[in-house]
XYZ file of C-alpha atoms in Angstrom:
628
model
C -14.053 -32.296 -34.061
C -14.529 -34.055 -30.705
C -12.241 -33.117 -27.788
C -10.555 -36.330 -26.892
C -8.370 -36.836 -23.857
C -5.355 -36.392 -26.083
C -6.642 -33.129 -27.546
C -7.665 -31.956 -24.022
C -4.080 -32.430 -22.853
C -2.563 -30.827 -25.901
C -4.830 -27.863 -26.087
C -4.534 -26.936 -22.392
C -0.731 -26.911 -22.428
C -0.806 -23.141 -22.739
C -3.133 -20.453 -24.205
C -0.901 -20.135 -27.158
C -1.083 -23.719 -28.424
C -4.559 -23.446 -30.270
C -3.205 -20.465 -32.334
C 0.047 -22.294 -33.221
C -1.992 -25.440 -34.090
C -4.306 -23.182 -36.233
C -7.379 -24.497 -34.628
C -10.447 -22.525 -35.660
C -14.267 -22.763 -35.742
C -14.144 -24.653 -39.050
C -12.084 -27.364 -37.593
C -14.110 -27.516 -34.474
C -17.234 -28.154 -36.537
C -15.633 -30.963 -38.565
C -16.711 -34.447 -37.356
C -13.922 -36.854 -36.143
C -13.576 -40.191 -37.858
C -12.658 -43.301 -35.995
C -9.526 -43.662 -38.207
C -8.354 -40.227 -37.065
C -8.942 -41.090 -33.458
C -7.115 -44.328 -33.901
C -4.111 -42.677 -35.335
C -4.098 -40.121 -32.604
C -4.404 -42.867 -29.918
C -1.506 -44.821 -31.471
C 0.817 -41.762 -31.121
C -0.165 -41.420 -27.518
C 0.454 -45.091 -26.798
C 3.927 -45.013 -28.446
C 4.840 -41.972 -26.349
C 3.700 -43.647 -23.123
C 5.622 -46.756 -23.979
C 8.816 -44.976 -24.799
C 8.441 -42.675 -21.792
C 8.177 -45.754 -19.621
C 11.073 -47.563 -21.404
C 13.412 -44.651 -20.944
C 12.235 -43.227 -17.661
C 15.482 -43.908 -16.073
C 17.552 -42.113 -18.607
C 19.234 -39.348 -16.791
C 19.320 -37.151 -19.920
C 15.705 -37.881 -20.799
C 14.685 -39.434 -24.129
C 15.197 -36.702 -26.706
C 12.550 -36.446 -29.349
C 15.212 -36.155 -32.081
C 16.338 -39.766 -31.202
C 13.192 -41.188 -32.668
C 12.313 -38.884 -35.512
C 14.085 -41.072 -38.130
C 12.390 -44.160 -36.885
C 8.589 -43.321 -36.849
C 7.658 -46.070 -39.099
C 9.831 -48.603 -37.232
C 8.174 -47.420 -33.989
C 4.936 -49.144 -35.104
C 6.543 -52.397 -34.094
C 6.281 -51.286 -30.458
C 2.507 -51.128 -30.586
C 1.973 -54.759 -30.193
C 3.716 -54.635 -26.840
C 1.400 -51.969 -25.579
C -1.615 -53.864 -26.821
C -0.424 -56.884 -24.934
C -0.418 -54.897 -21.741
C -4.017 -53.847 -22.381
C -5.187 -57.392 -23.146
C -3.499 -58.726 -19.939
C -4.948 -55.924 -17.839
C -8.379 -56.723 -19.181
C -7.997 -60.419 -18.355
C -6.868 -59.768 -14.850
C -9.476 -57.120 -14.205
C -12.266 -59.617 -15.398
C -10.927 -62.140 -12.943
C -10.514 -59.594 -10.203
C -13.851 -57.738 -10.411
C -16.187 -60.307 -11.854
C -19.412 -59.208 -13.599
C -19.399 -57.893 -17.204
C -16.093 -56.785 -18.570
C -15.475 -55.046 -21.873
C -12.025 -54.534 -23.324
C -10.507 -54.876 -26.625
C -7.263 -53.878 -28.401
C -9.357 -52.228 -31.147
C -10.475 -48.910 -29.690
C -13.785 -48.879 -31.595
C -14.858 -52.001 -29.733
C -14.367 -50.460 -26.394
C -17.069 -48.501 -24.362
C -17.154 -44.821 -25.184
C -18.757 -41.815 -23.575
C -19.425 -38.311 -24.733
C -21.248 -35.047 -24.077
C -21.722 -31.655 -25.573
C -20.059 -28.750 -23.807
C -20.891 -25.365 -25.298
C -21.779 -27.048 -28.621
C -18.385 -28.881 -28.632
C -18.395 -32.731 -28.205
C -16.083 -34.216 -25.616
C -15.304 -37.936 -26.189
C -13.432 -40.677 -24.389
C -13.070 -44.441 -24.874
C -12.579 -46.671 -21.817
C -9.752 -49.210 -21.842
C -11.673 -51.511 -19.510
C -15.257 -51.105 -18.575
C -16.425 -53.479 -15.774
C -19.894 -53.542 -14.314
C -21.156 -55.676 -11.450
C -24.537 -55.662 -9.772
C -23.560 -52.764 -7.601
C -20.644 -50.951 -9.186
C -19.073 -49.708 -12.390
C -15.323 -49.806 -12.617
C -13.630 -47.482 -15.140
C -10.084 -48.771 -15.655
C -7.484 -46.849 -17.515
C -4.447 -48.934 -18.715
C -1.082 -47.509 -18.584
C 2.237 -49.234 -19.713
C 4.098 -47.792 -16.808
C 4.787 -49.621 -13.506
C 3.436 -49.430 -9.947
C 6.868 -48.497 -8.514
C 6.542 -44.685 -8.910
C 3.159 -44.814 -6.996
C 4.041 -47.157 -4.162
C 7.274 -45.288 -3.618
C 5.402 -42.188 -2.566
C 6.789 -42.521 0.913
C 7.479 -40.559 4.155
C 8.158 -41.243 7.769
C 9.654 -39.904 10.995
C 13.309 -38.966 11.253
C 15.636 -41.975 11.600
C 12.690 -44.448 11.125
C 11.363 -46.470 8.251
C 9.551 -44.702 5.524
C 6.133 -45.830 4.611
C 4.040 -45.659 1.444
C 0.984 -43.413 1.361
C -0.735 -46.450 -0.400
C -1.783 -49.758 1.148
C -1.991 -52.730 -1.194
C -4.956 -54.925 -0.480
C -5.896 -57.848 -2.726
C -3.907 -56.411 -5.652
C -5.390 -52.851 -5.346
C -3.407 -49.903 -4.083
C -5.653 -47.632 -1.989
C -4.669 -44.402 -0.245
C -4.203 -45.106 3.412
C -6.776 -42.484 4.490
C -9.340 -44.848 2.983
C -8.162 -47.781 5.119
C -8.231 -48.424 8.730
C -4.410 -47.549 9.038
C -3.521 -44.809 11.474
C -1.441 -42.622 9.199
C 0.109 -40.548 12.108
C 1.761 -43.667 13.505
C 3.870 -43.951 10.279
C 4.402 -40.375 9.211
C 3.335 -36.811 9.931
C 0.052 -36.012 8.279
C 1.683 -32.869 6.623
C 4.248 -35.204 4.963
C 1.434 -37.604 3.901
C -0.420 -34.669 2.223
C 2.731 -33.428 0.499
C 3.332 -36.836 -1.051
C -0.313 -37.210 -1.880
C -0.373 -33.921 -3.733
C 2.186 -35.245 -6.187
C -0.520 -37.303 -7.621
C -2.153 -34.087 -8.930
C 0.880 -32.739 -10.870
C -0.097 -33.352 -14.432
C 3.403 -32.571 -15.704
C 5.177 -34.932 -13.357
C 4.013 -38.062 -11.465
C 0.348 -37.092 -11.868
C 0.277 -37.145 -15.609
C -1.756 -40.422 -15.852
C -3.932 -39.425 -12.966
C -4.812 -36.231 -14.752
C -5.639 -38.366 -17.755
C -8.102 -40.485 -15.651
C -9.615 -37.283 -14.212
C -10.436 -36.170 -17.709
C -12.105 -39.423 -18.311
C -14.171 -38.909 -15.144
C -15.093 -35.390 -16.179
C -16.522 -36.745 -19.477
C -18.110 -39.894 -18.105
C -20.048 -38.042 -15.314
C -21.450 -35.510 -17.849
C -22.424 -38.028 -20.413
C -25.983 -39.413 -20.641
C -25.039 -42.410 -18.439
C -27.866 -42.990 -15.983
C -27.039 -45.201 -13.114
C -27.208 -45.342 -9.380
C -24.344 -47.581 -9.165
C -21.232 -46.388 -7.633
C -18.522 -45.563 -10.286
C -14.870 -46.294 -9.361
C -11.819 -45.053 -11.163
C -8.597 -47.072 -11.497
C -5.320 -47.104 -13.096
C -4.109 -50.504 -14.246
C -0.371 -50.600 -14.386
C 2.384 -53.240 -14.600
C 3.500 -54.682 -11.241
C 7.157 -54.017 -11.108
C 7.457 -56.794 -8.406
C 6.187 -59.423 -10.781
C 8.643 -62.123 -11.957
C 7.791 -64.186 -14.966
C 8.092 -68.016 -14.307
C 8.999 -68.959 -17.896
C 5.911 -70.846 -18.647
C 4.621 -70.891 -22.296
C 1.606 -72.420 -24.254
C 1.908 -72.605 -28.014
C 5.050 -70.492 -27.733
C 3.260 -67.668 -25.965
C 3.959 -66.769 -22.328
C 1.429 -67.545 -19.681
C 1.273 -64.658 -17.086
C -0.021 -66.545 -14.044
C 0.698 -65.426 -10.452
C 4.313 -65.638 -9.730
C 5.844 -67.514 -6.756
C 5.117 -64.613 -4.482
C 1.516 -64.270 -5.576
C 2.092 -61.237 -7.536
C -0.085 -60.527 -10.655
C 1.391 -59.035 -13.693
C -0.991 -56.113 -13.555
C -2.017 -54.230 -10.417
C -4.690 -51.543 -9.765
C -4.572 -48.066 -8.273
C -7.714 -46.760 -6.782
C -7.968 -43.060 -7.518
C -11.581 -42.369 -6.640
C -10.795 -39.706 -4.092
C -7.967 -37.929 -6.073
C -9.902 -37.658 -9.223
C -12.897 -36.292 -7.386
C -10.700 -33.643 -5.808
C -9.265 -32.715 -9.330
C -12.823 -32.141 -10.707
C -12.655 -28.290 -10.129
C -9.189 -28.293 -11.900
C -10.532 -30.152 -14.966
C -13.620 -28.011 -15.109
C -11.485 -24.849 -15.107
C -9.116 -26.182 -17.772
C -12.098 -27.221 -19.937
C -13.591 -23.739 -19.828
C -10.205 -22.184 -20.629
C -9.739 -24.806 -23.450
C -12.959 -23.783 -25.145
C -12.218 -20.087 -24.727
C -8.801 -20.566 -26.371
C -10.160 -22.736 -29.086
C -13.017 -20.363 -30.081
C -10.780 -17.250 -29.966
C -7.163 -18.329 -30.620
C -4.686 -15.584 -30.238
C -0.987 -15.185 -30.804
C 0.461 -14.272 -27.425
C 3.688 -14.560 -25.517
C 3.743 -17.343 -22.728
C 6.363 -18.301 -20.259
C 8.093 -21.481 -20.763
C 7.373 -24.077 -18.069
C 7.094 -27.679 -17.304
C 4.118 -27.847 -19.647
C 6.704 -27.389 -22.604
C 7.886 -30.963 -21.856
C 11.548 -29.726 -22.599
C 13.761 -32.713 -23.297
C 10.859 -35.191 -22.727
C 8.984 -37.633 -24.995
C 5.876 -35.307 -24.790
C 7.793 -32.190 -25.842
C 5.361 -29.618 -27.208
C 5.784 -29.830 -31.045
C 6.216 -26.013 -31.197
C 8.905 -25.751 -28.548
C 12.058 -25.933 -30.819
C 10.635 -24.031 -33.679
C 8.709 -21.229 -31.783
C 8.828 -20.863 -28.093
C 12.208 -22.227 -27.358
C 13.863 -21.358 -30.627
C 16.237 -18.783 -28.968
C 17.785 -21.334 -26.695
C 21.329 -21.952 -27.940
C 21.935 -25.551 -29.181
C 25.178 -25.695 -27.251
C 26.374 -24.029 -24.118
C 23.103 -22.535 -23.062
C 22.499 -21.374 -19.563
C 20.721 -24.724 -18.980
C 24.125 -26.658 -19.520
C 25.578 -26.032 -16.088
C 25.974 -29.558 -14.761
C 24.167 -30.800 -11.649
C 22.245 -27.590 -11.272
C 18.929 -28.868 -9.942
C 18.848 -26.072 -7.372
C 19.634 -23.319 -9.855
C 21.309 -20.037 -8.854
C 21.037 -17.851 -5.815
C 20.306 -14.210 -6.978
C 21.281 -11.060 -5.067
C 17.786 -10.829 -3.415
C 18.288 -14.299 -2.142
C 15.781 -16.000 -4.326
C 16.602 -19.003 -6.557
C 16.039 -19.219 -10.258
C 16.611 -22.332 -12.370
C 15.467 -24.165 -15.451
C 13.290 -22.560 -18.045
C 12.702 -19.623 -15.701
C 16.261 -18.526 -16.706
C 15.156 -18.444 -20.260
C 12.022 -16.536 -19.395
C 14.139 -13.813 -17.763
C 16.437 -13.489 -20.748
C 19.438 -15.612 -19.629
C 20.179 -17.639 -22.752
C 23.877 -18.242 -23.233
C 25.991 -19.948 -20.489
C 27.833 -16.577 -20.061
C 24.606 -14.707 -19.526
C 24.490 -15.972 -15.996
C 26.031 -13.179 -13.714
C 29.498 -14.311 -12.602
C 28.528 -13.626 -8.986
C 25.819 -16.175 -9.142
C 28.486 -18.840 -9.982
C 29.561 -20.439 -6.675
C 30.297 -24.114 -7.503
C 33.863 -24.901 -8.651
C 32.588 -27.113 -11.595
C 30.415 -24.292 -12.861
C 33.412 -21.891 -12.711
C 35.391 -24.450 -14.808
C 32.649 -24.677 -17.313
C 32.317 -20.944 -17.577
C 36.158 -20.520 -17.959
C 36.593 -23.192 -20.543
C 33.715 -21.714 -22.638
C 34.836 -18.081 -22.218
C 38.492 -18.573 -22.883
C 38.300 -21.725 -25.158
C 40.560 -23.642 -22.866
C 40.518 -27.259 -21.689
C 40.610 -28.070 -18.082
C 42.438 -31.275 -16.954
C 43.620 -32.643 -13.719
C 46.666 -34.777 -14.675
C 47.222 -36.368 -11.341
C 43.804 -37.698 -10.958
C 43.557 -39.104 -14.370
C 46.950 -40.564 -14.042
C 45.963 -42.307 -10.824
C 42.777 -43.693 -12.505
C 44.767 -45.024 -15.509
C 47.482 -46.574 -13.222
C 44.704 -48.461 -11.301
C 43.448 -50.308 -14.470
C 44.228 -54.044 -14.537
C 44.901 -55.628 -17.947
C 43.437 -56.967 -20.093
C 40.713 -54.341 -20.200
C 37.346 -55.653 -21.402
C 35.500 -52.788 -23.113
C 31.902 -53.968 -22.862
C 28.645 -52.705 -24.081
C 25.299 -54.279 -23.897
C 22.220 -53.456 -26.167
C 19.047 -54.284 -24.393
C 15.442 -54.488 -24.940
C 13.247 -53.256 -21.946
C 9.986 -55.137 -22.796
C 6.969 -53.829 -20.926
C 5.757 -57.403 -20.334
C 8.628 -59.800 -19.591
C 9.341 -62.244 -22.353
C 11.749 -64.655 -20.656
C 12.080 -66.569 -17.323
C 13.221 -64.475 -14.342
C 12.381 -61.115 -15.972
C 10.215 -58.293 -14.619
C 8.274 -55.578 -16.599
C 10.876 -53.411 -18.211
C 13.828 -55.683 -17.530
C 16.710 -54.551 -19.655
C 17.033 -57.792 -21.429
C 20.388 -58.055 -23.331
C 20.164 -59.209 -26.987
C 23.587 -57.990 -28.045
C 26.993 -57.163 -26.758
C 30.282 -55.794 -28.239
C 33.648 -56.638 -26.506
C 36.971 -55.072 -27.440
C 39.889 -56.590 -25.554
C 42.813 -54.307 -24.765
C 45.532 -56.624 -23.559
C 48.134 -53.919 -22.834
C 47.853 -50.115 -22.773
C 46.950 -49.110 -26.340
C 47.234 -52.580 -27.627
C 43.865 -53.322 -29.165
C 42.930 -54.024 -32.920
C 39.488 -52.702 -33.982
C 38.690 -55.801 -35.866
C 40.793 -58.709 -34.475
C 40.279 -57.914 -30.833
C 36.573 -57.405 -31.168
C 33.826 -59.896 -30.333
C 30.131 -59.230 -31.161
C 27.133 -61.300 -30.067
C 23.724 -60.600 -31.658
C 20.613 -62.514 -31.087
C 19.378 -64.011 -34.439
C 15.665 -64.082 -33.233
C 13.442 -62.535 -30.640
C 13.485 -65.828 -28.743
C 15.483 -66.350 -25.528
C 19.181 -66.368 -26.470
C 20.526 -65.165 -23.267
C 22.267 -68.359 -22.362
C 24.270 -68.279 -25.686
C 25.099 -64.593 -25.009
C 26.505 -65.682 -21.582
C 28.529 -68.555 -22.961
C 29.899 -66.302 -25.726
C 31.002 -63.535 -23.324
C 32.531 -65.965 -20.797
C 34.471 -67.748 -23.529
C 36.233 -64.408 -24.364
C 37.080 -63.069 -20.915
C 38.808 -64.232 -17.786
C 36.348 -63.114 -15.041
C 39.113 -63.287 -12.427
C 41.520 -61.062 -14.183
C 41.580 -57.611 -15.833
C 39.042 -54.807 -15.760
C 35.431 -54.690 -16.961
C 35.260 -51.229 -18.629
C 32.264 -49.257 -19.785
C 30.709 -45.941 -20.012
C 28.187 -46.021 -17.103
C 29.548 -49.426 -15.953
C 26.765 -49.696 -13.463
C 24.420 -50.682 -16.317
C 26.719 -53.429 -17.596
C 27.194 -54.676 -14.031
C 23.402 -54.564 -13.515
C 22.899 -56.851 -16.464
C 25.566 -59.300 -15.401
C 24.011 -59.490 -11.915
C 20.519 -60.040 -13.310
C 21.862 -62.861 -15.579
C 23.664 -64.418 -12.604
C 20.462 -64.549 -10.663
C 18.529 -66.233 -13.523
C 21.319 -68.581 -14.719
C 22.658 -69.935 -11.477
C 25.176 -72.236 -13.161
C 27.067 -69.122 -14.269
C 26.567 -67.136 -11.218
C 30.069 -67.187 -9.981
C 31.917 -66.080 -13.214
C 29.318 -63.504 -13.954
C 29.475 -61.826 -10.500
C 33.260 -62.086 -10.638
C 33.341 -60.154 -13.862
C 30.876 -57.566 -12.558
C 32.988 -57.078 -9.443
C 35.920 -55.845 -11.732
C 33.929 -52.975 -13.119
C 35.515 -49.564 -13.744
C 33.720 -46.575 -15.430
C 35.200 -44.447 -18.204
C 33.346 -41.557 -16.593
C 35.386 -42.003 -13.383
C 38.379 -40.871 -15.578
C 36.847 -38.273 -17.682
C 34.357 -36.874 -15.250
C 34.838 -37.867 -11.605
C 34.211 -40.351 -8.780
C 34.540 -38.790 -5.300
C 34.790 -42.025 -3.377
C 37.595 -43.487 -5.716
C 39.713 -40.306 -5.562
C 39.207 -39.912 -1.746
C 40.664 -43.339 -1.317
C 43.599 -42.271 -3.551
C 44.326 -39.448 -1.067
C 43.286 -36.398 -3.197
C 42.256 -33.192 -1.558
C 38.637 -32.201 -0.890
C 38.756 -29.516 -3.665
C 40.220 -31.978 -6.111
C 37.603 -34.754 -5.551
C 34.817 -32.218 -5.906
C 35.807 -31.153 -9.443
C 35.836 -32.606 -12.902
C 38.951 -34.397 -14.054
C 38.448 -33.059 -17.529
C 36.256 -30.365 -19.328
C 36.145 -29.021 -22.868
C 33.461 -26.526 -23.994
C 32.497 -28.908 -26.823
C 31.006 -31.231 -24.018
C 28.328 -28.573 -23.558
C 27.277 -29.848 -20.136
C 27.193 -33.558 -20.957
C 29.610 -36.485 -20.522
C 27.545 -38.752 -22.716
C 29.639 -40.896 -25.178
C 28.198 -38.954 -28.069
C 29.527 -35.744 -26.635
C 32.821 -37.068 -25.302
C 33.910 -38.845 -28.440
C 34.236 -35.896 -30.835
C 36.494 -34.211 -28.164
C 39.000 -37.113 -28.180
C 38.579 -38.709 -31.642
C 37.424 -38.160 -35.270
C 35.283 -41.250 -34.913
C 31.674 -40.585 -35.773
C 28.265 -42.098 -35.526
C 26.872 -39.934 -38.400
C 27.772 -42.436 -41.109
C 26.154 -45.287 -39.295
C 22.677 -46.481 -40.286
C 21.876 -47.064 -36.609
C 23.137 -44.204 -34.498
C 21.749 -44.540 -31.053
C 20.383 -47.111 -28.496
C 16.846 -46.155 -29.226
C 17.198 -47.041 -32.906
C 18.987 -50.204 -31.945
C 16.261 -51.674 -29.760
C 13.537 -50.612 -32.259
C 15.494 -52.389 -35.011
C 15.512 -55.484 -32.961
C 11.746 -55.135 -32.274
C 11.304 -55.138 -36.030
C 13.099 -58.591 -36.598
C 9.755 -60.380 -37.430
C 8.745 -57.775 -40.028
C 11.953 -57.857 -42.047
C 12.595 -59.731 -45.243
C 15.763 -61.910 -45.494
C 17.510 -59.185 -47.219
C 16.453 -56.506 -44.709
C 17.427 -58.735 -41.803
C 20.888 -59.234 -43.163
C 21.341 -55.550 -43.679
C 19.900 -54.479 -40.322
C 21.688 -57.084 -38.304
C 25.044 -55.915 -39.761
C 24.000 -52.371 -38.924
C 23.413 -53.429 -35.280
C 26.814 -55.137 -35.117
C 28.488 -51.997 -36.377
C 26.684 -49.627 -34.004
C 27.448 -51.839 -30.982
C 31.129 -52.275 -31.888
C 31.460 -48.554 -32.344
C 30.323 -47.879 -28.786
C 33.222 -50.131 -27.436
C 35.787 -48.956 -29.923
C 34.879 -45.419 -29.006
C 35.950 -46.179 -25.371
C 39.310 -47.551 -26.578
C 40.021 -44.442 -28.562
C 38.928 -42.124 -25.683
C 41.208 -44.013 -23.331
C 44.126 -43.809 -25.737
C 43.552 -40.125 -26.176
C 43.625 -39.508 -22.438
C 46.863 -41.432 -22.189
C 48.496 -39.398 -24.886
C 47.209 -36.194 -23.330
C 48.525 -36.979 -19.930
C 51.882 -37.795 -21.406
C 52.174 -34.374 -22.970
C 51.222 -32.597 -19.684
C 53.975 -31.357 -17.399
C 51.734 -29.865 -14.741
C 49.080 -31.407 -12.629
C 46.427 -28.678 -13.275
C 47.265 -27.332 -16.721
C 44.957 -25.397 -18.999
C 45.618 -25.941 -22.676
C 44.464 -23.260 -25.079
C 42.820 -24.695 -28.290
């Protein structure tokens, strides 16, 4: 069995992993087929793609959201392969010489070497060789934004990136002629630079490339040429101009001269990571040859609530964490708790020290008002509600209320004119129109638009939406309304003839979360006290630290997503991605399922709003606690 990059990453998560994975000498001695490698690689590519598509999701992409759609997920692979092909094309134009790349892994250049009788193997996404240099290019379906935004500066002055982009290559400024100290303190530069080495955060793909370097430079490759190591990533500043040939998009440079793919030079960083990779490789072999059951501390390597969650986390290492109201459900708790000895403890370290339940946290550690509310609601089974704040929010709503929800497809490579990589391109919306308080029929007052193809149907979407709303009257209402407003503003930029009404509608946005959770600025303007604007408007122990629609809805309504064929946004976009693979019968069934799911999202807001109104009407005090 060859140690591939993927296995290297998996087996070095922690010393316990090889034992749990039942890796033994017999498995180590078994040769690895190309089919096994390809299957392994596809899983990695899908995880990378999903991670990039949902990296802005504040709750993280939970693995259980995609478990039921593993087969459907295969429809996402062509998008990843397209990134690789475009990266290969642009690399060939950029570097010249001989360039080898292919969407089939077996046709890529590979390197291997024997390390203590165990083969280490890697395939190179893009191998480029000129007369003087060899360029090893690893393609990742992420964007350049996270790298170029490694910034720092002096107080009250502009922040500067630690990278300099020269001829479509990002290079660390230490390797250019720029005087770093004119832009930022060297200490700050080094601090930002070190983030590239954190394999469980920003440096994950850098670590991946460093493993490749480790294998390549120990392989039988004999050359005196300089070997360079690059990441090829999507350029988030690139805008597609909408040109096609034979119905396929042509990704030429945009009007600003941006290429779709940009390169990040990581020669120096991967060289510095060599001792780290060597150490990890030695530990890996030791663990593989003598796997032991042992207790390990939970850490960032577990990938808790991430796409790359360790497969043994929920069933073994993290099985004792309560499914609801654990110590990790205290809201906005990134700094953790201050202990008696003045040290802070947070995240999975709480679990390591035996704090599992929400009430396990010592009461003296609880200093934030919202955390006290969470604790009291859970301990005493009460509901916290601020009547006056919620009433003020309800009174500020202008009718009709347009309950709006977009379903979008964040394609890695832009498909339509005006889009960037991962633009949240809308393909469906549901609109429930509430003309007076509580006056809204689930069927009659609902409009659903759903694209019938994967072609550009955004113009029809806009026309349908504007035909059913008055953009100069009423309230645009959504859960996380910033998302809906963002889509409207993007469409307004691309379709200038509809710019005025789209922006007018966006300007009327109001968020359900401002009523249920909070909005400090809104309530400050309404004249509420500092303490009032700092706390939730509502809390129920069933929320378990989350105000997502899936958690909020059961508190206010019997409406459920469990009976729907499509139950979350991930499944919705994957269903859309599978359009071309469906039979006529499947298409009919799945599009109906999409419509029902999207309509459920907007009707859920109608029901929650109605429940809040009724709850307020029953209250007689401004800060009443109701026992349930």
